[in-house]
């Protein structure tokens, strides 16, 4: 079979040349790689720069000076003022000096002088005494007084409110009713009426302990019943 290709275009003849060129290029690259030098960077320089920057960022510590309060002003000087009054002023009235000397035989009558004992607020309040306080006329008169004095509140009647209200109070040494308060209530309107009735009570006969008038606590029930 006849070969139509030109002998000049045959690459087989130039194979050795291409191989030599490739070897030369490869050898040159290897030599360049060995001759390549790298510069070492000193890391301490970066550390010094960071330390300088850190030192610059530190803020100086300042302390505020304590402001001392001003000293108090000196006390004002008090001047002694002397009011000079003339001693030649004449007095219109003359002093009458009575002789109060008493003889040994002089008798003085103290029967007209009545010693009143003042009641002390700190006096104790008794609950049970030998002689309990008494309403004028006794228990029966007390019940009659309450029945006649109580006025049933209209609001309580309309709402159908009823019940027994216990009112406590203190009968003092003069028989007067004091410290009135509700011991057990039912309704504000009924409680208010019960307090009014007790405050309007006449003077009681005071309670006595060992023959002496004392304060005594007393409780009265007031019954509100709708009819």
JSON list of C-alpha atoms in Angstrom, two decimals:
[
{"chain": "A", "resi": 1, "resn": "UNK", "atom": "CA", "xyz": [0.00, 0.00, 0.00]},
{"chain": "A", "resi": 2, "resn": "UNK", "atom": "CA", "xyz": [1.42, 3.34, -1.02]},
{"chain": "A", "resi": 3, "resn": "UNK", "atom": "CA", "xyz": [1.79, 6.04, 1.60]},
{"chain": "A", "resi": 4, "resn": "UNK", "atom": "CA", "xyz": [0.28, 9.34, 0.42]},
{"chain": "A", "resi": 5, "resn": "UNK", "atom": "CA", "xyz": [1.63, 11.44, 3.33]},
{"chain": "A", "resi": 6, "resn": "UNK", "atom": "CA", "xyz": [4.57, 13.73, 2.64]},
{"chain": "A", "resi": 7, "resn": "UNK", "atom": "CA", "xyz": [7.75, 12.81, 4.47]},
{"chain": "A", "resi": 8, "resn": "UNK", "atom": "CA", "xyz": [8.07, 16.44, 5.69]},
{"chain": "A", "resi": 9, "resn": "UNK", "atom": "CA", "xyz": [4.73, 16.32, 7.51]},
{"chain": "A", "resi": 10, "resn": "UNK", "atom": "CA", "xyz": [5.59, 13.12, 9.34]},
{"chain": "A", "resi": 11, "resn": "UNK", "atom": "CA", "xyz": [5.94, 13.94, 13.06]},
{"chain": "A", "resi": 12, "resn": "UNK", "atom": "CA", "xyz": [7.68, 10.71, 13.87]},
{"chain": "A", "resi": 13, "resn": "UNK", "atom": "CA", "xyz": [10.88, 12.18, 12.49]},
{"chain": "A", "resi": 14, "resn": "UNK", "atom": "CA", "xyz": [10.68, 15.14, 14.97]},
{"chain": "A", "resi": 15, "resn": "UNK", "atom": "CA", "xyz": [9.82, 13.07, 18.04]},
{"chain": "A", "resi": 16, "resn": "UNK", "atom": "CA", "xyz": [13.31, 13.19, 19.52]},
{"chain": "A", "resi": 17, "resn": "UNK", "atom": "CA", "xyz": [13.47, 16.97, 19.08]},
{"chain": "A", "resi": 18, "resn": "UNK", "atom": "CA", "xyz": [10.23, 17.55, 21.01]},
{"chain": "A", "resi": 19, "resn": "UNK", "atom": "CA", "xyz": [11.44, 15.26, 23.80]},
{"chain": "A", "resi": 20, "resn": "UNK", "atom": "CA", "xyz": [14.64, 17.23, 24.20]},
{"chain": "A", "resi": 21, "resn": "UNK", "atom": "CA", "xyz": [12.76, 20.53, 24.32]},
{"chain": "A", "resi": 22, "resn": "UNK", "atom": "CA", "xyz": [10.43, 19.18, 27.01]},
{"chain": "A", "resi": 23, "resn": "UNK", "atom": "CA", "xyz": [13.36, 17.96, 29.10]},
{"chain": "A", "resi": 24, "resn": "UNK", "atom": "CA", "xyz": [15.05, 21.33, 28.88]},
{"chain": "A", "resi": 25, "resn": "UNK", "atom": "CA", "xyz": [11.87, 23.16, 29.96]},
{"chain": "A", "resi": 26, "resn": "UNK", "atom": "CA", "xyz": [11.31, 20.75, 32.87]},
{"chain": "A", "resi": 27, "resn": "UNK", "atom": "CA", "xyz": [14.91, 21.11, 34.03]},
{"chain": "A", "resi": 28, "resn": "UNK", "atom": "CA", "xyz": [14.64, 24.87, 33.92]},
{"chain": "A", "resi": 29, "resn": "UNK", "atom": "CA", "xyz": [11.48, 24.86, 36.05]},
{"chain": "A", "resi": 30, "resn": "UNK", "atom": "CA", "xyz": [13.15, 22.62, 38.63]},
{"chain": "A", "resi": 31, "resn": "UNK", "atom": "CA", "xyz": [16.21, 24.89, 38.82]},
{"chain": "A", "resi": 32, "resn": "UNK", "atom": "CA", "xyz": [14.02, 27.97, 39.26]},
{"chain": "A", "resi": 33, "resn": "UNK", "atom": "CA", "xyz": [12.11, 26.23, 42.07]},
{"chain": "A", "resi": 34, "resn": "UNK", "atom": "CA", "xyz": [15.33, 25.44, 43.93]},
{"chain": "A", "resi": 35, "resn": "UNK", "atom": "CA", "xyz": [16.66, 28.95, 43.54]},
{"chain": "A", "resi": 36, "resn": "UNK", "atom": "CA", "xyz": [13.40, 30.53, 44.85]},
{"chain": "A", "resi": 37, "resn": "UNK", "atom": "CA", "xyz": [14.05, 32.27, 48.21]},
{"chain": "A", "resi": 38, "resn": "UNK", "atom": "CA", "xyz": [11.38, 33.27, 50.77]},
{"chain": "A", "resi": 39, "resn": "UNK", "atom": "CA", "xyz": [11.77, 36.08, 53.32]},
{"chain": "A", "resi": 40, "resn": "UNK", "atom": "CA", "xyz": [10.94, 35.18, 56.93]},
{"chain": "A", "resi": 41, "resn": "UNK", "atom": "CA", "xyz": [8.71, 37.64, 58.76]},
{"chain": "A", "resi": 42, "resn": "UNK", "atom": "CA", "xyz": [9.61, 38.27, 62.39]},
{"chain": "A", "resi": 43, "resn": "UNK", "atom": "CA", "xyz": [6.44, 37.68, 64.46]},
{"chain": "A", "resi": 44, "resn": "UNK", "atom": "CA", "xyz": [7.84, 39.66, 67.37]},
{"chain": "A", "resi": 45, "resn": "UNK", "atom": "CA", "xyz": [7.31, 42.86, 65.40]},
{"chain": "A", "resi": 46, "resn": "UNK", "atom": "CA", "xyz": [3.56, 42.20, 65.30]},
{"chain": "A", "resi": 47, "resn": "UNK", "atom": "CA", "xyz": [3.53, 41.48, 69.03]},
{"chain": "A", "resi": 48, "resn": "UNK", "atom": "CA", "xyz": [5.26, 44.79, 69.74]},
{"chain": "A", "resi": 49, "resn": "UNK", "atom": "CA", "xyz": [2.73, 46.63, 67.59]},
{"chain": "A", "resi": 50, "resn": "UNK", "atom": "CA", "xyz": [-0.17, 44.97, 69.43]},
{"chain": "A", "resi": 51, "resn": "UNK", "atom": "CA", "xyz": [1.38, 45.82, 72.79]},
{"chain": "A", "resi": 52, "resn": "UNK", "atom": "CA", "xyz": [1.79, 49.46, 71.75]},
{"chain": "A", "resi": 53, "resn": "UNK", "atom": "CA", "xyz": [-1.83, 49.62, 70.60]},
{"chain": "A", "resi": 54, "resn": "UNK", "atom": "CA", "xyz": [-3.03, 48.01, 73.86]},
{"chain": "A", "resi": 55, "resn": "UNK", "atom": "CA", "xyz": [-1.03, 50.52, 75.89]},
{"chain": "A", "resi": 56, "resn": "UNK", "atom": "CA", "xyz": [-2.54, 53.39, 73.99]},
{"chain": "A", "resi": 57, "resn": "UNK", "atom": "CA", "xyz": [-6.07, 52.11, 74.61]},
{"chain": "A", "resi": 58, "resn": "UNK", "atom": "CA", "xyz": [-5.69, 52.01, 78.44]},
{"chain": "A", "resi": 59, "resn": "UNK", "atom": "CA", "xyz": [-7.51, 54.99, 79.88]},
{"chain": "A", "resi": 60, "resn": "UNK", "atom": "CA", "xyz": [-5.96, 56.66, 82.90]},
{"chain": "A", "resi": 61, "resn": "UNK", "atom": "CA", "xyz": [-7.93, 56.21, 86.14]},
{"chain": "A", "resi": 62, "resn": "UNK", "atom": "CA", "xyz": [-9.04, 59.49, 87.59]},
{"chain": "A", "resi": 63, "resn": "UNK", "atom": "CA", "xyz": [-10.55, 60.01, 91.02]},
{"chain": "A", "resi": 64, "resn": "UNK", "atom": "CA", "xyz": [-13.02, 62.72, 91.75]},
{"chain": "A", "resi": 65, "resn": "UNK", "atom": "CA", "xyz": [-11.94, 64.88, 94.60]},
{"chain": "A", "resi": 66, "resn": "UNK", "atom": "CA", "xyz": [-14.30, 64.88, 97.56]},
{"chain": "A", "resi": 67, "resn": "UNK", "atom": "CA", "xyz": [-15.95, 68.22, 98.00]},
{"chain": "A", "resi": 68, "resn": "UNK", "atom": "CA", "xyz": [-15.98, 69.06, 101.66]},
{"chain": "A", "resi": 69, "resn": "UNK", "atom": "CA", "xyz": [-19.05, 70.97, 102.89]},
{"chain": "A", "resi": 70, "resn": "UNK", "atom": "CA", "xyz": [-18.38, 74.49, 103.97]},
{"chain": "A", "resi": 71, "resn": "UNK", "atom": "CA", "xyz": [-17.97, 74.97, 107.70]},
{"chain": "A", "resi": 72, "resn": "UNK", "atom": "CA", "xyz": [-21.10, 76.10, 109.56]},
{"chain": "A", "resi": 73, "resn": "UNK", "atom": "CA", "xyz": [-21.37, 79.80, 110.16]},
{"chain": "A", "resi": 74, "resn": "UNK", "atom": "CA", "xyz": [-20.45, 80.96, 113.64]},
{"chain": "A", "resi": 75, "resn": "UNK", "atom": "CA", "xyz": [-23.40, 81.45, 115.99]},
{"chain": "A", "resi": 76, "resn": "UNK", "atom": "CA", "xyz": [-24.65, 85.00, 116.14]},
{"chain": "A", "resi": 77, "resn": "UNK", "atom": "CA", "xyz": [-23.46, 86.97, 119.07]},
{"chain": "A", "resi": 78, "resn": "UNK", "atom": "CA", "xyz": [-26.21, 87.76, 121.52]},
{"chain": "A", "resi": 79, "resn": "UNK", "atom": "CA", "xyz": [-25.92, 91.17, 122.94]},
{"chain": "A", "resi": 80, "resn": "UNK", "atom": "CA", "xyz": [-27.26, 91.77, 126.38]},
{"chain": "A", "resi": 81, "resn": "UNK", "atom": "CA", "xyz": [-29.83, 94.51, 126.10]},
{"chain": "A", "resi": 82, "resn": "UNK", "atom": "CA", "xyz": [-30.48, 96.33, 129.30]},
{"chain": "A", "resi": 83, "resn": "UNK", "atom": "CA", "xyz": [-33.69, 98.34, 129.48]},
{"chain": "A", "resi": 84, "resn": "UNK", "atom": "CA", "xyz": [-33.05, 101.18, 131.86]},
{"chain": "A", "resi": 85, "resn": "UNK", "atom": "CA", "xyz": [-36.22, 102.40, 133.52]},
{"chain": "A", "resi": 86, "resn": "UNK", "atom": "CA", "xyz": [-36.42, 105.48, 135.61]},
{"chain": "A", "resi": 87, "resn": "UNK", "atom": "CA", "xyz": [-37.08, 104.72, 139.25]},
{"chain": "A", "resi": 88, "resn": "UNK", "atom": "CA", "xyz": [-38.99, 107.88, 139.97]},
{"chain": "A", "resi": 89, "resn": "UNK", "atom": "CA", "xyz": [-42.32, 106.51, 138.65]},
{"chain": "A", "resi": 90, "resn": "UNK", "atom": "CA", "xyz": [-45.07, 106.99, 141.17]},
{"chain": "A", "resi": 91, "resn": "UNK", "atom": "CA", "xyz": [-47.51, 104.16, 141.95]},
{"chain": "A", "resi": 92, "resn": "UNK", "atom": "CA", "xyz": [-51.16, 105.08, 142.11]},
{"chain": "A", "resi": 93, "resn": "UNK", "atom": "CA", "xyz": [-52.14, 102.16, 144.32]},
{"chain": "A", "resi": 94, "resn": "UNK", "atom": "CA", "xyz": [-50.62, 101.47, 147.66]},
{"chain": "A", "resi": 95, "resn": "UNK", "atom": "CA", "xyz": [-50.13, 97.97, 148.93]},
{"chain": "A", "resi": 96, "resn": "UNK", "atom": "CA", "xyz": [-52.28, 97.02, 151.87]},
{"chain": "A", "resi": 97, "resn": "UNK", "atom": "CA", "xyz": [-50.48, 94.57, 154.09]},
{"chain": "A", "resi": 98, "resn": "UNK", "atom": "CA", "xyz": [-52.75, 92.58, 156.32]},
{"chain": "A", "resi": 99, "resn": "UNK", "atom": "CA", "xyz": [-51.71, 90.85, 159.46]},
{"chain": "A", "resi": 100, "resn": "UNK", "atom": "CA", "xyz": [-52.08, 87.11, 158.90]},
{"chain": "A", "resi": 101, "resn": "UNK", "atom": "CA", "xyz": [-50.55, 85.93, 162.09]},
{"chain": "A", "resi": 102, "resn": "UNK", "atom": "CA", "xyz": [-52.61, 83.32, 163.88]},
{"chain": "A", "resi": 103, "resn": "UNK", "atom": "CA", "xyz": [-52.91, 82.64, 167.52]},
{"chain": "A", "resi": 104, "resn": "UNK", "atom": "CA", "xyz": [-52.59, 79.17, 168.98]},
{"chain": "A", "resi": 105, "resn": "UNK", "atom": "CA", "xyz": [-56.23, 79.05, 170.07]},
{"chain": "A", "resi": 106, "resn": "UNK", "atom": "CA", "xyz": [-57.60, 79.91, 166.59]},
{"chain": "A", "resi": 107, "resn": "UNK", "atom": "CA", "xyz": [-59.71, 77.09, 165.12]},
{"chain": "A", "resi": 108, "resn": "UNK", "atom": "CA", "xyz": [-60.19, 76.57, 161.40]},
{"chain": "A", "resi": 109, "resn": "UNK", "atom": "CA", "xyz": [-63.27, 74.79, 160.02]},
{"chain": "A", "resi": 110, "resn": "UNK", "atom": "CA", "xyz": [-62.49, 72.56, 157.00]},
{"chain": "A", "resi": 111, "resn": "UNK", "atom": "CA", "xyz": [-65.94, 71.02, 156.79]},
{"chain": "A", "resi": 112, "resn": "UNK", "atom": "CA", "xyz": [-66.96, 73.20, 153.81]},
{"chain": "A", "resi": 113, "resn": "UNK", "atom": "CA", "xyz": [-64.04, 72.04, 151.70]},
{"chain": "A", "resi": 114, "resn": "UNK", "atom": "CA", "xyz": [-65.01, 69.06, 149.50]},
{"chain": "A", "resi": 115, "resn": "UNK", "atom": "CA", "xyz": [-62.19, 67.10, 147.96]},
{"chain": "A", "resi": 116, "resn": "UNK", "atom": "CA", "xyz": [-63.16, 65.87, 144.51]},
{"chain": "A", "resi": 117, "resn": "UNK", "atom": "CA", "xyz": [-61.28, 62.93, 143.12]},
{"chain": "A", "resi": 118, "resn": "UNK", "atom": "CA", "xyz": [-60.33, 63.42, 139.50]},
{"chain": "A", "resi": 119, "resn": "UNK", "atom": "CA", "xyz": [-60.84, 60.38, 137.33]},
{"chain": "A", "resi": 120, "resn": "UNK", "atom": "CA", "xyz": [-57.68, 59.15, 135.66]},
{"chain": "A", "resi": 121, "resn": "UNK", "atom": "CA", "xyz": [-57.71, 58.00, 132.04]},
{"chain": "A", "resi": 122, "resn": "UNK", "atom": "CA", "xyz": [-55.28, 55.24, 132.96]},
{"chain": "A", "resi": 123, "resn": "UNK", "atom": "CA", "xyz": [-57.67, 53.73, 135.50]},
{"chain": "A", "resi": 124, "resn": "UNK", "atom": "CA", "xyz": [-58.26, 50.01, 134.82]},
{"chain": "A", "resi": 125, "resn": "UNK", "atom": "CA", "xyz": [-61.54, 48.82, 133.33]},
{"chain": "A", "resi": 126, "resn": "UNK", "atom": "CA", "xyz": [-63.18, 45.94, 135.19]},
{"chain": "A", "resi": 127, "resn": "UNK", "atom": "CA", "xyz": [-65.49, 43.34, 133.68]},
{"chain": "A", "resi": 128, "resn": "UNK", "atom": "CA", "xyz": [-66.81, 41.83, 136.92]},
{"chain": "A", "resi": 129, "resn": "UNK", "atom": "CA", "xyz": [-66.94, 43.74, 140.20]},
{"chain": "A", "resi": 130, "resn": "UNK", "atom": "CA", "xyz": [-68.62, 43.31, 143.56]},
{"chain": "A", "resi": 131, "resn": "UNK", "atom": "CA", "xyz": [-71.34, 45.85, 142.73]},
{"chain": "A", "resi": 132, "resn": "UNK", "atom": "CA", "xyz": [-72.09, 45.90, 138.99]},
{"chain": "A", "resi": 133, "resn": "UNK", "atom": "CA", "xyz": [-73.32, 49.13, 137.32]},
{"chain": "A", "resi": 134, "resn": "UNK", "atom": "CA", "xyz": [-77.07, 49.55, 137.34]},
{"chain": "A", "resi": 135, "resn": "UNK", "atom": "CA", "xyz": [-79.40, 51.39, 134.98]},
{"chain": "A", "resi": 136, "resn": "UNK", "atom": "CA", "xyz": [-81.77, 53.77, 136.77]},
{"chain": "A", "resi": 137, "resn": "UNK", "atom": "CA", "xyz": [-84.71, 51.56, 137.67]},
{"chain": "A", "resi": 138, "resn": "UNK", "atom": "CA", "xyz": [-82.95, 48.23, 137.05]},
{"chain": "A", "resi": 139, "resn": "UNK", "atom": "CA", "xyz": [-83.00, 45.74, 134.14]},
{"chain": "A", "resi": 140, "resn": "UNK", "atom": "CA", "xyz": [-86.70, 46.16, 133.50]},
{"chain": "A", "resi": 141, "resn": "UNK", "atom": "CA", "xyz": [-86.30, 49.91, 133.07]},
{"chain": "A", "resi": 142, "resn": "UNK", "atom": "CA", "xyz": [-83.34, 49.33, 130.73]},
{"chain": "A", "resi": 143, "resn": "UNK", "atom": "CA", "xyz": [-85.38, 47.06, 128.43]},
{"chain": "A", "resi": 144, "resn": "UNK", "atom": "CA", "xyz": [-88.26, 49.55, 128.44]},
{"chain": "A", "resi": 145, "resn": "UNK", "atom": "CA", "xyz": [-85.89, 52.41, 127.58]},
{"chain": "A", "resi": 146, "resn": "UNK", "atom": "CA", "xyz": [-84.40, 50.47, 124.63]},
{"chain": "A", "resi": 147, "resn": "UNK", "atom": "CA", "xyz": [-87.84, 49.49, 123.30]},
{"chain": "A", "resi": 148, "resn": "UNK", "atom": "CA", "xyz": [-89.06, 53.11, 123.42]},
{"chain": "A", "resi": 149, "resn": "UNK", "atom": "CA", "xyz": [-85.87, 54.70, 122.06]},
{"chain": "A", "resi": 150, "resn": "UNK", "atom": "CA", "xyz": [-85.05, 52.42, 119.10]},
{"chain": "A", "resi": 151, "resn": "UNK", "atom": "CA", "xyz": [-86.21, 53.67, 115.69]},
{"chain": "A", "resi": 152, "resn": "UNK", "atom": "CA", "xyz": [-86.06, 50.94, 113.08]},
{"chain": "A", "resi": 153, "resn": "UNK", "atom": "CA", "xyz": [-84.08, 52.23, 110.05]},
{"chain": "A", "resi": 154, "resn": "UNK", "atom": "CA", "xyz": [-86.25, 52.52, 106.96]},
{"chain": "A", "resi": 155, "resn": "UNK", "atom": "CA", "xyz": [-83.57, 51.05, 104.68]},
{"chain": "A", "resi": 156, "resn": "UNK", "atom": "CA", "xyz": [-83.30, 47.97, 106.89]},
{"chain": "A", "resi": 157, "resn": "UNK", "atom": "CA", "xyz": [-87.11, 47.56, 106.88]},
{"chain": "A", "resi": 158, "resn": "UNK", "atom": "CA", "xyz": [-87.29, 47.78, 103.08]},
{"chain": "A", "resi": 159, "resn": "UNK", "atom": "CA", "xyz": [-84.53, 45.19, 102.70]},
{"chain": "A", "resi": 160, "resn": "UNK", "atom": "CA", "xyz": [-85.97, 42.89, 105.38]},
{"chain": "A", "resi": 161, "resn": "UNK", "atom": "CA", "xyz": [-82.87, 43.11, 107.60]},
{"chain": "A", "resi": 162, "resn": "UNK", "atom": "CA", "xyz": [-83.27, 42.09, 111.23]},
{"chain": "A", "resi": 163, "resn": "UNK", "atom": "CA", "xyz": [-81.16, 40.61, 114.01]},
{"chain": "A", "resi": 164, "resn": "UNK", "atom": "CA", "xyz": [-79.60, 41.19, 117.40]},
{"chain": "A", "resi": 165, "resn": "UNK", "atom": "CA", "xyz": [-76.88, 43.80, 117.83]},
{"chain": "A", "resi": 166, "resn": "UNK", "atom": "CA", "xyz": [-74.54, 43.58, 120.83]},
{"chain": "A", "resi": 167, "resn": "UNK", "atom": "CA", "xyz": [-73.23, 46.95, 122.02]},
{"chain": "A", "resi": 168, "resn": "UNK", "atom": "CA", "xyz": [-70.39, 47.21, 124.53]},
{"chain": "A", "resi": 169, "resn": "UNK", "atom": "CA", "xyz": [-69.59, 50.33, 126.54]},
{"chain": "A", "resi": 170, "resn": "UNK", "atom": "CA", "xyz": [-67.86, 51.46, 129.73]},
{"chain": "A", "resi": 171, "resn": "UNK", "atom": "CA", "xyz": [-69.63, 52.95, 132.72]},
{"chain": "A", "resi": 172, "resn": "UNK", "atom": "CA", "xyz": [-67.11, 55.28, 134.35]},
{"chain": "A", "resi": 173, "resn": "UNK", "atom": "CA", "xyz": [-66.82, 56.17, 138.02]},
{"chain": "A", "resi": 174, "resn": "UNK", "atom": "CA", "xyz": [-69.45, 58.91, 137.63]},
{"chain": "A", "resi": 175, "resn": "UNK", "atom": "CA", "xyz": [-71.95, 56.61, 135.89]},
{"chain": "A", "resi": 176, "resn": "UNK", "atom": "CA", "xyz": [-71.49, 58.15, 132.45]},
{"chain": "A", "resi": 177, "resn": "UNK", "atom": "CA", "xyz": [-71.57, 55.85, 129.40]},
{"chain": "A", "resi": 178, "resn": "UNK", "atom": "CA", "xyz": [-68.29, 56.05, 127.39]},
{"chain": "A", "resi": 179, "resn": "UNK", "atom": "CA", "xyz": [-66.34, 54.09, 124.74]},
{"chain": "A", "resi": 180, "resn": "UNK", "atom": "CA", "xyz": [-69.46, 52.83, 122.95]},
{"chain": "A", "resi": 181, "resn": "UNK", "atom": "CA", "xyz": [-68.71, 50.29, 120.20]},
{"chain": "A", "resi": 182, "resn": "UNK", "atom": "CA", "xyz": [-70.25, 47.30, 118.43]},
{"chain": "A", "resi": 183, "resn": "UNK", "atom": "CA", "xyz": [-69.27, 43.95, 119.93]},
{"chain": "A", "resi": 184, "resn": "UNK", "atom": "CA", "xyz": [-71.23, 41.98, 117.31]},
{"chain": "A", "resi": 185, "resn": "UNK", "atom": "CA", "xyz": [-73.13, 43.69, 114.54]},
{"chain": "A", "resi": 186, "resn": "UNK", "atom": "CA", "xyz": [-75.73, 42.74, 111.94]},
{"chain": "A", "resi": 187, "resn": "UNK", "atom": "CA", "xyz": [-75.96, 45.60, 109.45]},
{"chain": "A", "resi": 188, "resn": "UNK", "atom": "CA", "xyz": [-74.33, 49.07, 109.36]},
{"chain": "A", "resi": 189, "resn": "UNK", "atom": "CA", "xyz": [-77.74, 50.78, 109.60]},
{"chain": "A", "resi": 190, "resn": "UNK", "atom": "CA", "xyz": [-78.85, 48.70, 112.58]},
{"chain": "A", "resi": 191, "resn": "UNK", "atom": "CA", "xyz": [-75.42, 49.08, 114.23]},
{"chain": "A", "resi": 192, "resn": "UNK", "atom": "CA", "xyz": [-75.56, 52.85, 113.86]},
{"chain": "A", "resi": 193, "resn": "UNK", "atom": "CA", "xyz": [-79.01, 53.03, 115.47]},
{"chain": "A", "resi": 194, "resn": "UNK", "atom": "CA", "xyz": [-77.91, 50.81, 118.36]},
{"chain": "A", "resi": 195, "resn": "UNK", "atom": "CA", "xyz": [-74.91, 53.06, 119.06]},
{"chain": "A", "resi": 196, "resn": "UNK", "atom": "CA", "xyz": [-77.18, 56.13, 119.02]},
{"chain": "A", "resi": 197, "resn": "UNK", "atom": "CA", "xyz": [-79.55, 54.60, 121.57]},
{"chain": "A", "resi": 198, "resn": "UNK", "atom": "CA", "xyz": [-76.72, 53.63, 123.95]},
{"chain": "A", "resi": 199, "resn": "UNK", "atom": "CA", "xyz": [-75.03, 57.05, 123.70]},
{"chain": "A", "resi": 200, "resn": "UNK", "atom": "CA", "xyz": [-78.34, 58.70, 124.68]},
{"chain": "A", "resi": 201, "resn": "UNK", "atom": "CA", "xyz": [-78.66, 56.65, 127.90]},
{"chain": "A", "resi": 202, "resn": "UNK", "atom": "CA", "xyz": [-78.96, 58.53, 131.19]},
{"chain": "A", "resi": 203, "resn": "UNK", "atom": "CA", "xyz": [-76.28, 58.21, 133.83]},
{"chain": "A", "resi": 204, "resn": "UNK", "atom": "CA", "xyz": [-76.00, 54.80, 135.46]},
{"chain": "A", "resi": 205, "resn": "UNK", "atom": "CA", "xyz": [-75.24, 53.91, 139.02]},
{"chain": "A", "resi": 206, "resn": "UNK", "atom": "CA", "xyz": [-71.48, 53.27, 138.83]},
{"chain": "A", "resi": 207, "resn": "UNK", "atom": "CA", "xyz": [-70.00, 49.92, 139.71]},
{"chain": "A", "resi": 208, "resn": "UNK", "atom": "CA", "xyz": [-67.95, 49.53, 142.88]},
{"chain": "A", "resi": 209, "resn": "UNK", "atom": "CA", "xyz": [-65.06, 47.35, 143.92]},
{"chain": "A", "resi": 210, "resn": "UNK", "atom": "CA", "xyz": [-64.27, 47.22, 147.64]},
{"chain": "A", "resi": 211, "resn": "UNK", "atom": "CA", "xyz": [-66.52, 50.22, 148.18]},
{"chain": "A", "resi": 212, "resn": "UNK", "atom": "CA", "xyz": [-64.77, 52.40, 145.59]},
{"chain": "A", "resi": 213, "resn": "UNK", "atom": "CA", "xyz": [-66.31, 53.47, 142.26]},
{"chain": "A", "resi": 214, "resn": "UNK", "atom": "CA", "xyz": [-64.47, 51.96, 139.28]},
{"chain": "A", "resi": 215, "resn": "UNK", "atom": "CA", "xyz": [-64.81, 51.73, 135.53]},
{"chain": "A", "resi": 216, "resn": "UNK", "atom": "CA", "xyz": [-66.80, 48.69, 134.41]},
{"chain": "A", "resi": 217, "resn": "UNK", "atom": "CA", "xyz": [-67.32, 47.28, 130.91]},
{"chain": "A", "resi": 218, "resn": "UNK", "atom": "CA", "xyz": [-70.93, 46.38, 130.09]},
{"chain": "A", "resi": 219, "resn": "UNK", "atom": "CA", "xyz": [-72.65, 44.78, 127.07]},
{"chain": "A", "resi": 220, "resn": "UNK", "atom": "CA", "xyz": [-76.28, 45.28, 126.07]},
{"chain": "A", "resi": 221, "resn": "UNK", "atom": "CA", "xyz": [-78.12, 43.29, 123.34]},
{"chain": "A", "resi": 222, "resn": "UNK", "atom": "CA", "xyz": [-80.56, 45.26, 121.17]},
{"chain": "A", "resi": 223, "resn": "UNK", "atom": "CA", "xyz": [-82.96, 43.09, 119.18]},
{"chain": "A", "resi": 224, "resn": "UNK", "atom": "CA", "xyz": [-84.30, 44.36, 115.84]},
{"chain": "A", "resi": 225, "resn": "UNK", "atom": "CA", "xyz": [-87.36, 42.33, 114.73]},
{"chain": "A", "resi": 226, "resn": "UNK", "atom": "CA", "xyz": [-89.67, 43.07, 111.80]},
{"chain": "A", "resi": 227, "resn": "UNK", "atom": "CA", "xyz": [-93.37, 42.66, 112.58]}
]
